[in-house]
Short mmCIF file of C-alpha atoms in Angstrom, two decimals:
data_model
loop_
_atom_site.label_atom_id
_atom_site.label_comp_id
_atom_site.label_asym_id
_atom_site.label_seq_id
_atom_site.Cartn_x
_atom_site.Cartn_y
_atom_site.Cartn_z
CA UNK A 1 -22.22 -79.60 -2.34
CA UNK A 2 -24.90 -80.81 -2.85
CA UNK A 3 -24.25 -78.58 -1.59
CA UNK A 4 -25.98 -76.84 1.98
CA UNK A 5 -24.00 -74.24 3.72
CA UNK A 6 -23.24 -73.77 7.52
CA UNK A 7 -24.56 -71.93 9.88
CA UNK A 8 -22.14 -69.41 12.20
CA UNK A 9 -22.55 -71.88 15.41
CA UNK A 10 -20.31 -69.95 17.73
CA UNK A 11 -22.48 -66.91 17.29
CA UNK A 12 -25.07 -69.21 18.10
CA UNK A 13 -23.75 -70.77 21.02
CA UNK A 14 -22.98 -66.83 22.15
CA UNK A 15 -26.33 -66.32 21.61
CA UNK A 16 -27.62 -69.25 23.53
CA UNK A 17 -25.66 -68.38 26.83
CA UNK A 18 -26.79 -64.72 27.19
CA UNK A 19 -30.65 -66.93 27.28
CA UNK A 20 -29.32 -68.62 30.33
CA UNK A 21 -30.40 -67.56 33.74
CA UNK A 22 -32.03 -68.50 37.16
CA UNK A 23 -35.19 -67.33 38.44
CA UNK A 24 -35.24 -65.81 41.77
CA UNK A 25 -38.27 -64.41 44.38
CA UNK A 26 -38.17 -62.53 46.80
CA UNK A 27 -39.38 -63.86 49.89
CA UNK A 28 -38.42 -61.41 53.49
CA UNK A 29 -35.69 -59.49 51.80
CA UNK A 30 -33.92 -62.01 50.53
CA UNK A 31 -33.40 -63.49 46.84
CA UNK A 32 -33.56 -67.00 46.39
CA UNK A 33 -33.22 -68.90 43.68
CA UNK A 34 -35.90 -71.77 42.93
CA UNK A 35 -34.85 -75.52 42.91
CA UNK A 36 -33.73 -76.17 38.95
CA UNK A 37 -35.70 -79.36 37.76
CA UNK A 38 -33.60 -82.22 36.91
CA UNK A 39 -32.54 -82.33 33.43
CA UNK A 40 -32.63 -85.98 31.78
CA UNK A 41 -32.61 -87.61 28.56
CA UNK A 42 -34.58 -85.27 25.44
CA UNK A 43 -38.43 -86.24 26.20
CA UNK A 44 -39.11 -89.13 23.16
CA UNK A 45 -42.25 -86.52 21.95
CA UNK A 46 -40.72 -83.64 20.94
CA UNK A 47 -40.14 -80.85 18.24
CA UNK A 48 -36.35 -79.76 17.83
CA UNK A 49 -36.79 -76.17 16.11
CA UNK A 50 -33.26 -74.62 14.87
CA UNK A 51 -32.59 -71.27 13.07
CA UNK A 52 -29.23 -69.99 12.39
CA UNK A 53 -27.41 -67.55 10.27
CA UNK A 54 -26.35 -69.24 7.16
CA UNK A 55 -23.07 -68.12 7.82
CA UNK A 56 -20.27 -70.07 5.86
CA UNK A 57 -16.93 -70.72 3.86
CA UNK A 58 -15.48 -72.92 1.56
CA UNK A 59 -12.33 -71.87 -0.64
CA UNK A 60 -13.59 -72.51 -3.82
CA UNK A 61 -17.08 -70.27 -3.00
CA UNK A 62 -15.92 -67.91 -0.35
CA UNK A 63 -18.41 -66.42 2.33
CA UNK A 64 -21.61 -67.75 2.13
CA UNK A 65 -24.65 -65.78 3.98
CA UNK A 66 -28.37 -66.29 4.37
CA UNK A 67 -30.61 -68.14 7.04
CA UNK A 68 -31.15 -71.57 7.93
CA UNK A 69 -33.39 -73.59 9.80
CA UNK A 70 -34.96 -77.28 10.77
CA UNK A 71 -37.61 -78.47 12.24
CA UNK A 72 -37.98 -81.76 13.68
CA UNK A 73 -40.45 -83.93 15.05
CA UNK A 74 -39.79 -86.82 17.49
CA UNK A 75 -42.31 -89.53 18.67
CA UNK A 76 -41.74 -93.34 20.02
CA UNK A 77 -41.43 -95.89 17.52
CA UNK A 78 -39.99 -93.34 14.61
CA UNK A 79 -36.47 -93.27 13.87
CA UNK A 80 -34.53 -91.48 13.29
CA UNK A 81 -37.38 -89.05 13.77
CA UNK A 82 -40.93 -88.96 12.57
CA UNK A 83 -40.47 -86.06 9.94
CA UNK A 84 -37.52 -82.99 9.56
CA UNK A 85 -38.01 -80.22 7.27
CA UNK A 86 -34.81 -77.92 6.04
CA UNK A 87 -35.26 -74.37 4.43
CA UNK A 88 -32.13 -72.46 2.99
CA UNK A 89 -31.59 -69.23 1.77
CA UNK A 90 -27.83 -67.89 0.80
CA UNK A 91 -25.78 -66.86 -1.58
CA UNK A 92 -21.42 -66.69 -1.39
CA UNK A 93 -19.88 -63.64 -2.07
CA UNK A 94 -16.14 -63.95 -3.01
CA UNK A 95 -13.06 -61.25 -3.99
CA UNK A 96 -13.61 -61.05 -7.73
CA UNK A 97 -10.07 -61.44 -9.50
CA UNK A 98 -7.86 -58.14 -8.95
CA UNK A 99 -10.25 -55.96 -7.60
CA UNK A 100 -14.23 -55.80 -6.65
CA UNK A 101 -16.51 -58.54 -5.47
CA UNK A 102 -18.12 -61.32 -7.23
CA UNK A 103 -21.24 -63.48 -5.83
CA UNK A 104 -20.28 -66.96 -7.25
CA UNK A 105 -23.10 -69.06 -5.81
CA UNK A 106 -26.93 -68.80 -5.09
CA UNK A 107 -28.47 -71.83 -3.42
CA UNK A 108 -32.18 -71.77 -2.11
CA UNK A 109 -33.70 -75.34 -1.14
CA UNK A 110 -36.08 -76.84 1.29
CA UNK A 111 -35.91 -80.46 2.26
CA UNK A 112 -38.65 -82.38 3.46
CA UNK A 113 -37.90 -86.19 5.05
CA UNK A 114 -40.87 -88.14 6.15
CA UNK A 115 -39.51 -91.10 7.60
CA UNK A 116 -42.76 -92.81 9.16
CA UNK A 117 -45.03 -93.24 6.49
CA UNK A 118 -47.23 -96.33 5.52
CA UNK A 119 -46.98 -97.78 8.60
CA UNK A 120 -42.99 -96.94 9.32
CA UNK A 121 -42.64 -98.94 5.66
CA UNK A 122 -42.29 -95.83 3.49
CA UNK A 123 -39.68 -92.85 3.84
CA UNK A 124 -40.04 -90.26 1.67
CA UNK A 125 -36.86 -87.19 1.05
CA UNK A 126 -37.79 -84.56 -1.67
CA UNK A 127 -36.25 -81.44 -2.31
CA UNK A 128 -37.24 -78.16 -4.15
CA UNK A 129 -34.47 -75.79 -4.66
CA UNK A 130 -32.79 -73.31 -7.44
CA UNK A 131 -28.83 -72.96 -7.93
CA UNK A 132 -26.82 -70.57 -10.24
CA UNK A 133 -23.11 -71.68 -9.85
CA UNK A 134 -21.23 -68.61 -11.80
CA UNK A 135 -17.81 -70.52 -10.41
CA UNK A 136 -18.77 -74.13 -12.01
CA UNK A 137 -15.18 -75.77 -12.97
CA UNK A 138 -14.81 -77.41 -15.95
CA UNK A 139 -10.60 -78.19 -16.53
CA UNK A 140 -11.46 -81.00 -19.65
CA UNK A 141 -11.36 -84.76 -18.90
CA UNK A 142 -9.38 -87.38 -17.23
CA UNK A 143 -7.29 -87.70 -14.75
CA UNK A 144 -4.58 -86.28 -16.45
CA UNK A 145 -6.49 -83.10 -17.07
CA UNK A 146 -4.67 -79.88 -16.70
CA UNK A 147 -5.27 -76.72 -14.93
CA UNK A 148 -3.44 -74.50 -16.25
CA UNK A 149 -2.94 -70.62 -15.22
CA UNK A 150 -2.99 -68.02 -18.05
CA UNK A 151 -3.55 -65.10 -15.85
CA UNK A 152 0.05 -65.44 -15.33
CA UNK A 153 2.46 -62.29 -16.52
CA UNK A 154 -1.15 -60.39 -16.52
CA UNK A 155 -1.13 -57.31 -14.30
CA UNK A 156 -4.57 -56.17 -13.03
CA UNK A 157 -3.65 -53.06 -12.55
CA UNK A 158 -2.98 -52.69 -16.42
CA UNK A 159 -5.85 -54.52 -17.52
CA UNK A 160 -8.32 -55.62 -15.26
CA UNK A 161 -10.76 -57.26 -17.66
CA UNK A 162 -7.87 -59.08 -19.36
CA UNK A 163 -7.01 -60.50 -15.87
CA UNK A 164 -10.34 -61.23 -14.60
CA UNK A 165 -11.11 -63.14 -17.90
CA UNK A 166 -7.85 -65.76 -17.62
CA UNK A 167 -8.88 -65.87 -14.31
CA UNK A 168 -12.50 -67.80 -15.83
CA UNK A 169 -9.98 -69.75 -18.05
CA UNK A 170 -11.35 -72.97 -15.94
CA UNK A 171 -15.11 -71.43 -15.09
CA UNK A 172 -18.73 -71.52 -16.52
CA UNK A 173 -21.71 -69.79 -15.55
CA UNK A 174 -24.97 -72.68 -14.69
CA UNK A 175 -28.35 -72.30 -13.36
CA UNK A 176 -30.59 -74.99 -12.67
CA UNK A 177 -34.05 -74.97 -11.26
CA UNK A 178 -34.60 -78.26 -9.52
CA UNK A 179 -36.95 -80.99 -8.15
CA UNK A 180 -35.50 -83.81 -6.48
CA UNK A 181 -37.50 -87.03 -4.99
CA UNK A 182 -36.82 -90.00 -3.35
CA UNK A 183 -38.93 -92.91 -2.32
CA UNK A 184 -37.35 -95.28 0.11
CA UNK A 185 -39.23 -98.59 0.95
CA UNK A 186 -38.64 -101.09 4.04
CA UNK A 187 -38.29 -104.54 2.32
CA UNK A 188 -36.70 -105.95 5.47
CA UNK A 189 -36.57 -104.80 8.43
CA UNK A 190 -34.35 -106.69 12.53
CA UNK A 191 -33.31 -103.32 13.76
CA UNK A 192 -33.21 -102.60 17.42
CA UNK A 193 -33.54 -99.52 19.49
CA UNK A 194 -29.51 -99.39 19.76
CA UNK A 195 -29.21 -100.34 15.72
CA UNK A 196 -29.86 -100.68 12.42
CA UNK A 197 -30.58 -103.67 10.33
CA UNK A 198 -32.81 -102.78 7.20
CA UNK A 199 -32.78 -103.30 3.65
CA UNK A 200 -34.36 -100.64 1.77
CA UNK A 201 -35.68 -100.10 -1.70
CA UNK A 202 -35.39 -96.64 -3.60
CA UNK A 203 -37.22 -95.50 -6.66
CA UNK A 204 -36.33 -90.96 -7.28
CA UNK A 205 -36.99 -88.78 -9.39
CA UNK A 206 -34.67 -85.45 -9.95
CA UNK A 207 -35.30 -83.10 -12.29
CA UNK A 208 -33.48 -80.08 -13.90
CA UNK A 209 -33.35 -77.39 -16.39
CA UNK A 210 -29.82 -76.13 -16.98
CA UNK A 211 -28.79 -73.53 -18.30
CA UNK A 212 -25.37 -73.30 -19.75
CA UNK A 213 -23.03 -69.94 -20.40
CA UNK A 214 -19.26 -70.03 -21.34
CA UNK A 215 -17.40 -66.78 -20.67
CA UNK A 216 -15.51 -65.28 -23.38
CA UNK A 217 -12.17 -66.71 -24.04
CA UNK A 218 -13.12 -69.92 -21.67
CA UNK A 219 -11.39 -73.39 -21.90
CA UNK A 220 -15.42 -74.22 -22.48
CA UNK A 221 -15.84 -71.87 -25.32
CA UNK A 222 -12.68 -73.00 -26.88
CA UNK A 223 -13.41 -76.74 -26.52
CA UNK A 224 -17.62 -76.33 -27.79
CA UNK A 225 -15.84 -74.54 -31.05
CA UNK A 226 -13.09 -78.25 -31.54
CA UNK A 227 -16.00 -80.44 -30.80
CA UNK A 228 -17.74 -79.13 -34.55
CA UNK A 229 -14.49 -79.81 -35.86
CA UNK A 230 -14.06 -83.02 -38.02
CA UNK A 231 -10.67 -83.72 -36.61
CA UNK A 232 -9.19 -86.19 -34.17
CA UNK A 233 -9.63 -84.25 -30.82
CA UNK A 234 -12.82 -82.84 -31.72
CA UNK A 235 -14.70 -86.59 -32.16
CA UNK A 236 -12.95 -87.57 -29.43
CA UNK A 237 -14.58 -83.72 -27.55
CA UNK A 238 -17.63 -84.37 -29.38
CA UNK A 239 -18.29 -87.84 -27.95
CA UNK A 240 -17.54 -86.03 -24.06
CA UNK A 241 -19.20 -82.53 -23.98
CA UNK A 242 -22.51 -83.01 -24.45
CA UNK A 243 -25.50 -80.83 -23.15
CA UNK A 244 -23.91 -77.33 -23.68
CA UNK A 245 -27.52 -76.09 -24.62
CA UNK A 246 -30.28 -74.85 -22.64
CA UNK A 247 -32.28 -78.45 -21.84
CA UNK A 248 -34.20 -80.21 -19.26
CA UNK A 249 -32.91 -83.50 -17.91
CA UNK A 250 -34.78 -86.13 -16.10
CA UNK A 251 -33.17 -88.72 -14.23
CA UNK A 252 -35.25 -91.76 -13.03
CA UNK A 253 -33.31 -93.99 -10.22
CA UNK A 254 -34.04 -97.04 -8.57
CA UNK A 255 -31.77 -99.63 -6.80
CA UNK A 256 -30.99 -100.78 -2.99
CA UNK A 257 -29.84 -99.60 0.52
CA UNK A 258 -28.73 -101.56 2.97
CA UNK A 259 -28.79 -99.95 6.84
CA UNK A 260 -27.12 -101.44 10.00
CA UNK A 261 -26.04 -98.17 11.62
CA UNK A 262 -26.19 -97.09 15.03
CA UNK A 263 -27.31 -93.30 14.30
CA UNK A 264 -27.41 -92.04 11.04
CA UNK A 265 -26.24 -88.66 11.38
CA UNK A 266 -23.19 -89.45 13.64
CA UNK A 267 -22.94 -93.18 13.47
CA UNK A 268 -20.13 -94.96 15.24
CA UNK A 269 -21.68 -98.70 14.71
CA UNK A 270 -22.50 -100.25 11.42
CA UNK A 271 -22.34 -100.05 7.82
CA UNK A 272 -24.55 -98.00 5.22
CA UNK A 273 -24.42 -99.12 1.22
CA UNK A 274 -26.07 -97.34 -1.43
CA UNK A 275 -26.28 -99.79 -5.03
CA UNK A 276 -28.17 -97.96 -7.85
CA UNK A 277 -28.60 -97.19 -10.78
CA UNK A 278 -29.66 -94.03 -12.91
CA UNK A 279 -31.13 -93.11 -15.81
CA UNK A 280 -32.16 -90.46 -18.23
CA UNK A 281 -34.41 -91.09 -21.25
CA UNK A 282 -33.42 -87.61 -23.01
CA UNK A 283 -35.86 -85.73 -22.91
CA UNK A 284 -33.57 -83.24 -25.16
CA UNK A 285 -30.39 -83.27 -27.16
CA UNK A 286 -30.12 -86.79 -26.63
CA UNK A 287 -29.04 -87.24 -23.51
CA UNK A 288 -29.79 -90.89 -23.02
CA UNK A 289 -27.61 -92.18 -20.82
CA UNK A 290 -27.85 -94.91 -17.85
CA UNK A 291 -25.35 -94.86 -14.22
CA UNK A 292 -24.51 -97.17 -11.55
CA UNK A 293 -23.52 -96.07 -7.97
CA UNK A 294 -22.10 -98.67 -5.50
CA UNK A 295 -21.33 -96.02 -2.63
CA UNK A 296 -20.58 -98.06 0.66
CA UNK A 297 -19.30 -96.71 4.65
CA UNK A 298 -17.90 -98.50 7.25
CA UNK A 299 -17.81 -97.60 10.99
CA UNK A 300 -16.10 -98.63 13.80
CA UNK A 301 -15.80 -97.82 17.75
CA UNK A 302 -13.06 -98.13 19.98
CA UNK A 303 -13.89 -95.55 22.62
CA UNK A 304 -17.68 -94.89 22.32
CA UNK A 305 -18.01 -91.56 20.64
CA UNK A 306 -14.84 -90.52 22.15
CA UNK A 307 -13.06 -92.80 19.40
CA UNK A 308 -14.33 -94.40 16.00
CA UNK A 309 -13.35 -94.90 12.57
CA UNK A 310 -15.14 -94.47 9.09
CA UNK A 311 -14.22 -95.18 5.70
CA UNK A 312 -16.35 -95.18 2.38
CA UNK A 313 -15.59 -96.52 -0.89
CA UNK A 314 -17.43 -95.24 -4.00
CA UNK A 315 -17.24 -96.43 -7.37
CA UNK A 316 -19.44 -94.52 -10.09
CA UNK A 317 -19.73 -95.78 -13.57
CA UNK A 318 -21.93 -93.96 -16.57
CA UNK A 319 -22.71 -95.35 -20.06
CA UNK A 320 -23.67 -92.84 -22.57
CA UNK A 321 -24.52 -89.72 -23.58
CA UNK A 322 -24.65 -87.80 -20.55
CA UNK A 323 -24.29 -83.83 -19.86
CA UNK A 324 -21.09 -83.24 -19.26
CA UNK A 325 -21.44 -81.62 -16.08
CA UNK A 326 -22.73 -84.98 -14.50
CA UNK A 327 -19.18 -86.40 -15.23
CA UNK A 328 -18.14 -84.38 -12.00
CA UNK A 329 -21.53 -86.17 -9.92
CA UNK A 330 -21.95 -89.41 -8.23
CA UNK A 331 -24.88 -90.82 -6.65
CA UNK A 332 -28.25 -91.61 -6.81
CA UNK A 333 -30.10 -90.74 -2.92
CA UNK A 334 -27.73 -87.83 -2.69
CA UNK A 335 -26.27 -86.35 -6.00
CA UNK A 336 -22.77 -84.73 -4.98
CA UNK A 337 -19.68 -83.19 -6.75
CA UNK A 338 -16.66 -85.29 -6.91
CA UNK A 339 -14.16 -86.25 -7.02
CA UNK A 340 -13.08 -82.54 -5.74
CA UNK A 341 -14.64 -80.61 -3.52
CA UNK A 342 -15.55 -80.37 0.54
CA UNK A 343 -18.43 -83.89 -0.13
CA UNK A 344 -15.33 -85.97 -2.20
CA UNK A 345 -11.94 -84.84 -2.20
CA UNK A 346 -11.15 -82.19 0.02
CA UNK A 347 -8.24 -79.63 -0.53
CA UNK A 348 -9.03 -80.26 -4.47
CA UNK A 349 -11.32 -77.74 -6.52
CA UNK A 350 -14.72 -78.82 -7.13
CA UNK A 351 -15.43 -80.55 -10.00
CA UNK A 352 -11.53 -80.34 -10.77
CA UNK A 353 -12.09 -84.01 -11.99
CA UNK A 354 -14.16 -85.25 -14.67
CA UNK A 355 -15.30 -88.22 -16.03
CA UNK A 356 -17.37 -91.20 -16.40
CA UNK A 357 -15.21 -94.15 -14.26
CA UNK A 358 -14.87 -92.44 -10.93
CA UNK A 359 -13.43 -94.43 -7.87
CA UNK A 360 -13.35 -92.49 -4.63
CA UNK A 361 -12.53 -93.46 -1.15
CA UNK A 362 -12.43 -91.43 2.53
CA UNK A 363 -10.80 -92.51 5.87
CA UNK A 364 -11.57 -90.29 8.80
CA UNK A 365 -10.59 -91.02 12.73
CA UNK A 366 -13.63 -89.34 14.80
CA UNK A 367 -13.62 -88.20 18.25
CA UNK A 368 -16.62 -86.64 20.35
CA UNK A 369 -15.10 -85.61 23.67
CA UNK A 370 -17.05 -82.92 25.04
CA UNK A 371 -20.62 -82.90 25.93
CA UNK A 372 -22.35 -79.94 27.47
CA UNK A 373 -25.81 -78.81 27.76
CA UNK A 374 -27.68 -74.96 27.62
CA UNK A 375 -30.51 -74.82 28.93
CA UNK A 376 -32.82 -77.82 26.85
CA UNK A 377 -30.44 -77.78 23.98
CA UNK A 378 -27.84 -80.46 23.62
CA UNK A 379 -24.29 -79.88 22.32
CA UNK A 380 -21.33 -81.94 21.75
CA UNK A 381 -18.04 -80.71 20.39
CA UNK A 382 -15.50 -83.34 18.29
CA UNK A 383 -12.49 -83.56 15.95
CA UNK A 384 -11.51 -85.76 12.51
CA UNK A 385 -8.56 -86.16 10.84
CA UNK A 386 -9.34 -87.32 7.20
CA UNK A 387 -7.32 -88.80 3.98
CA UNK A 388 -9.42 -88.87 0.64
CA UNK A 389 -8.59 -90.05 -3.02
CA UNK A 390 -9.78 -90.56 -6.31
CA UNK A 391 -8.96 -92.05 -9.30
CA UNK A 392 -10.54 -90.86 -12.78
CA UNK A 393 -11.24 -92.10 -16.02
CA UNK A 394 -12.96 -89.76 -19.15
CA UNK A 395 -14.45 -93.31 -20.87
CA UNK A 396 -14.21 -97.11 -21.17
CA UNK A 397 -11.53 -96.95 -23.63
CA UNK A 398 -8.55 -94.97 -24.26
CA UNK A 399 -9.13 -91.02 -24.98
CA UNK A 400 -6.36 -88.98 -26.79
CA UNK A 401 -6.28 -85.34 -27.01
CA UNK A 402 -3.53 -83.84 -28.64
CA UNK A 403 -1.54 -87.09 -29.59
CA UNK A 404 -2.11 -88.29 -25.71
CA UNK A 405 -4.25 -90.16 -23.24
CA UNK A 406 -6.02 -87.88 -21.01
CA UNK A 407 -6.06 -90.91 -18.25
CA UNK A 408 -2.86 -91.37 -17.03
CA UNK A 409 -1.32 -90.38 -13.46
CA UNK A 410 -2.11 -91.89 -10.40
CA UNK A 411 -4.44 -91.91 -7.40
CA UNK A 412 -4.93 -87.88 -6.72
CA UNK A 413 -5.18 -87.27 -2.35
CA UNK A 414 -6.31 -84.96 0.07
CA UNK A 415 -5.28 -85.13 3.58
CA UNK A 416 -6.73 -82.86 6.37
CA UNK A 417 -8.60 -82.71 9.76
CA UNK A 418 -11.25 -80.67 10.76
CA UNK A 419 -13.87 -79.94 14.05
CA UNK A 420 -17.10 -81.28 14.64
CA UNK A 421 -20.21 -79.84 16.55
CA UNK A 422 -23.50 -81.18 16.79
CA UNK A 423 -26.68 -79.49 18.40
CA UNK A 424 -28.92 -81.68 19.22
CA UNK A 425 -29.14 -85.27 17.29
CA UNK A 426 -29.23 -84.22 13.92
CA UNK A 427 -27.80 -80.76 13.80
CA UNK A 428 -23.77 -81.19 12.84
CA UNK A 429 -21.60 -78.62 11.30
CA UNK A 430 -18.29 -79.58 10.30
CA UNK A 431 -15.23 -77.25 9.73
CA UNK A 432 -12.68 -79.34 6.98
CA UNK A 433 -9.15 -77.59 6.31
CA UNK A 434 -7.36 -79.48 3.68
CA UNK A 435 -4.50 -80.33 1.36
CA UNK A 436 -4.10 -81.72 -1.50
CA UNK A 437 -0.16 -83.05 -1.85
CA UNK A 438 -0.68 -84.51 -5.52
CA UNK A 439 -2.51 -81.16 -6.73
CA UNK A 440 -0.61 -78.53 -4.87
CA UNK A 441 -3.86 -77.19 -3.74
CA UNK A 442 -5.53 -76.60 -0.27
CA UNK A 443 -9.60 -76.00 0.69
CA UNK A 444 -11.23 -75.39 3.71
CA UNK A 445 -15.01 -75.61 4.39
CA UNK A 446 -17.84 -75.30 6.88
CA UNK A 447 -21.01 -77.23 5.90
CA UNK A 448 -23.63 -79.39 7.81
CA UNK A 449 -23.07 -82.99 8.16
CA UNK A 450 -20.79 -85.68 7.94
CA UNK A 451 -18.97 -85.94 4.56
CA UNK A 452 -20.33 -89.76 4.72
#
């Protein structure tokens, strides 16, 4: 996810009703209710100010809890606002294996997005945040990885710690401190008040220190101990798992976006394509590797809101030694898990697939059909039904483990559909339930945003 968690909305919109009443006077005995002014379009200078439980779910993290909030600022002549800040607290709590309860995932962040800058030539996105993702996946390499279950024939009830530790058979324990920046500048700029058409420079900056813990027993542990092995399979491990030490990373990116949608939190109009490329220098263990993004979404109308379509195609390439947890990442403006996940591949595990060829692609069918209004805030309530899939390869040529290529199978999909609510312009929370007919596996997730 990146990952931001959802906020409990219907509690919200609860909470938002009881706020709604009439004034009344009393004037010779009798109540009577003043004249409601008119309500029109949201006034063009304006702050939007929302703050929500941080209420959440996703299959692979459980319940997530905490607070979040935005703040936006609106003024003529800035689009799609003149700055929006975004604080998040939470962590997920999740039924540990057995018995007991386990809190997989911490996520703190703020985001800052100042659009306007430099004479509306300059946007600038940076965010400051920590993670520690106890339930990080790691299942190997390729897309013919396997994830297997060795909890199976365990009993918890006769050995609990036995059980609980095949159930980590597939997890690792990483926390990252992190500073992520992002400088986008106008080279060209036609667009209209109804659209898009820029092209956009971007030169980041993102930042880490990971931290890296196998548990005991661990398909992790197990592969860090054949990589020092001078055999077959552990060169060929060797020359994939790389940054299993504490180190800091530094990724540099530059490259090119190119804008022509019609709103860029629910467009319906208009394409967006991200091309870049990034690149670390290693700044430890050798991590010197360089990747190229070309991420690009499509949308179309038929009805309006009522009726559009979207699709994305990403392809995500990386050359050389790079940690191996970024073989599960793709992008440069918005690093995200995939393929797997609630941003990639829904009704998949996160980073179920790993590897440094990814292709990825998403179809959805949107529909906003119902618009409503309490009191100043603006709401609209929609539906999607999705198809995603992925294709993997571990490297440029062909990996063996075991006497076999790790890249064979075919196209891995996840088919769902999902609702849609949006408060305000650039307030959406989406609720994704999903399965996965190639992996056997289902998801389901609340999170803000669009998955593209």
């Amino acid at each position: 996810m990146c990952r931001r968690r959802a906020p409990a909305l219907l509690a919200a919109l609860l909470a938002c009703a009881s706020l709604v009443y009439s004034p009344v006077v009393e004037a010779r005995g009798e109540r009577i209710k003043k004249p409601k002014k008119p309500k029109g379009p949201p006034k063009p200078e304006r702050i939007e100010v929302g703050a929500l439980p941080a209420l959440s779910y996703d299959s692979d993290l459980g319940l997530g809890f905490g607070l979040i909030a935005s703040v936006a600022r609106f003024s003529p002549g800035y689009r799609p606002y003149r700055w929006r800040l975004e604080l998040l607290l939470s962590a997920n709590a999740k039924r540990a294996p057995g018995k007991g309860i386990e809190v997989p995932f911490h996520d703190d962040y703020l985001n800052m997005d100042f659009p306007g800058l430099a004479g509306d030539r300059l946007r600038i996105t940076a965010r400051v945040g920590f993670r520690k993702f106890a339930n990080t996946g790691y299942y190997g390499f390729g897309n013919d990885s396997v994830a297997t279950e060795p909890w199976e024939g365990l009993d918890p009830d006769q050995d609990l710690m036995a059980y609980q530790a095949a159930r980590r058979y597939h997890r690792f324990d990483h926390i990252y401190p992190l500073l992520l920046f992002n400088a986008r500048i106008k080279v060209w700029d036609r667009s209209t008040p109804q659209q898009r058409r820029r092209i956009e420079a971007l030169v980041g900056l993102n930042t880490t220190y990971n931290i890296v813990r196998p548990y005991p027993g661990s398909l992790l542990e197990q592969d860090i101990a054949l990589k020092a092995m001078d055999t077959p399979d552990g060169q060929a491990t060797a020359h994939l798992l790389q940054g299993t030490d504490p180190h800091m990373l530094m990724v540099v990116s530059a490259g090119a976006l190119f804008d022509t949608r019609d709103h860029e939190y629910t467009p319906t109009r208009g394409t967006f394509t991200e091309l870049t490329v990034r690149a670390s220098p290693g700044v430890q263990q050798g991590l010197r590797y360089a990747a190229f993004t070309l991420n690009s979404a499509w949308f179309k109308s038929f009805i309006g809101e009522y009726l559009s379509f979207a699709v994305r195609g990403v392809a995500d390439v990386i050359a050389g030694d790079a940690p191996f947890y970024e073989l599960t990442r793709f992008g440069a403006l918005m690093p995200r898990d995939g393929p797997g996940g609630g941003w990639s591949l829904r009704g998949v595990p996160r980073q179920r697939y790993a590897g440094k060829i990814k292709l990825m692609q998403n179809l959805e069918l949107r529909s906003m059909f119902w618009k409503f209004r309490i009191k100043n805030s603006q709401f609209a309530v929609g539906a999607v039904a999705f198809l995603d899939a992925a294709r993997i390869w571990a490297d440029f040529g062909r990996t063996e483990l075991g006497g076999r290529s790790i890249d064979g199978g075919t196209f891995k999909l996840g088919t769902g559909g999902g609702l849609r609510v949006r408060w305000g312009e650039t307030f959406l929370v989406r609720f994704d339930a999903a399965y996965s007919p190639t992996d056997k596996s289902n998801g389901f997730y609340v999170d803000v945003g669009h998955v593209f």
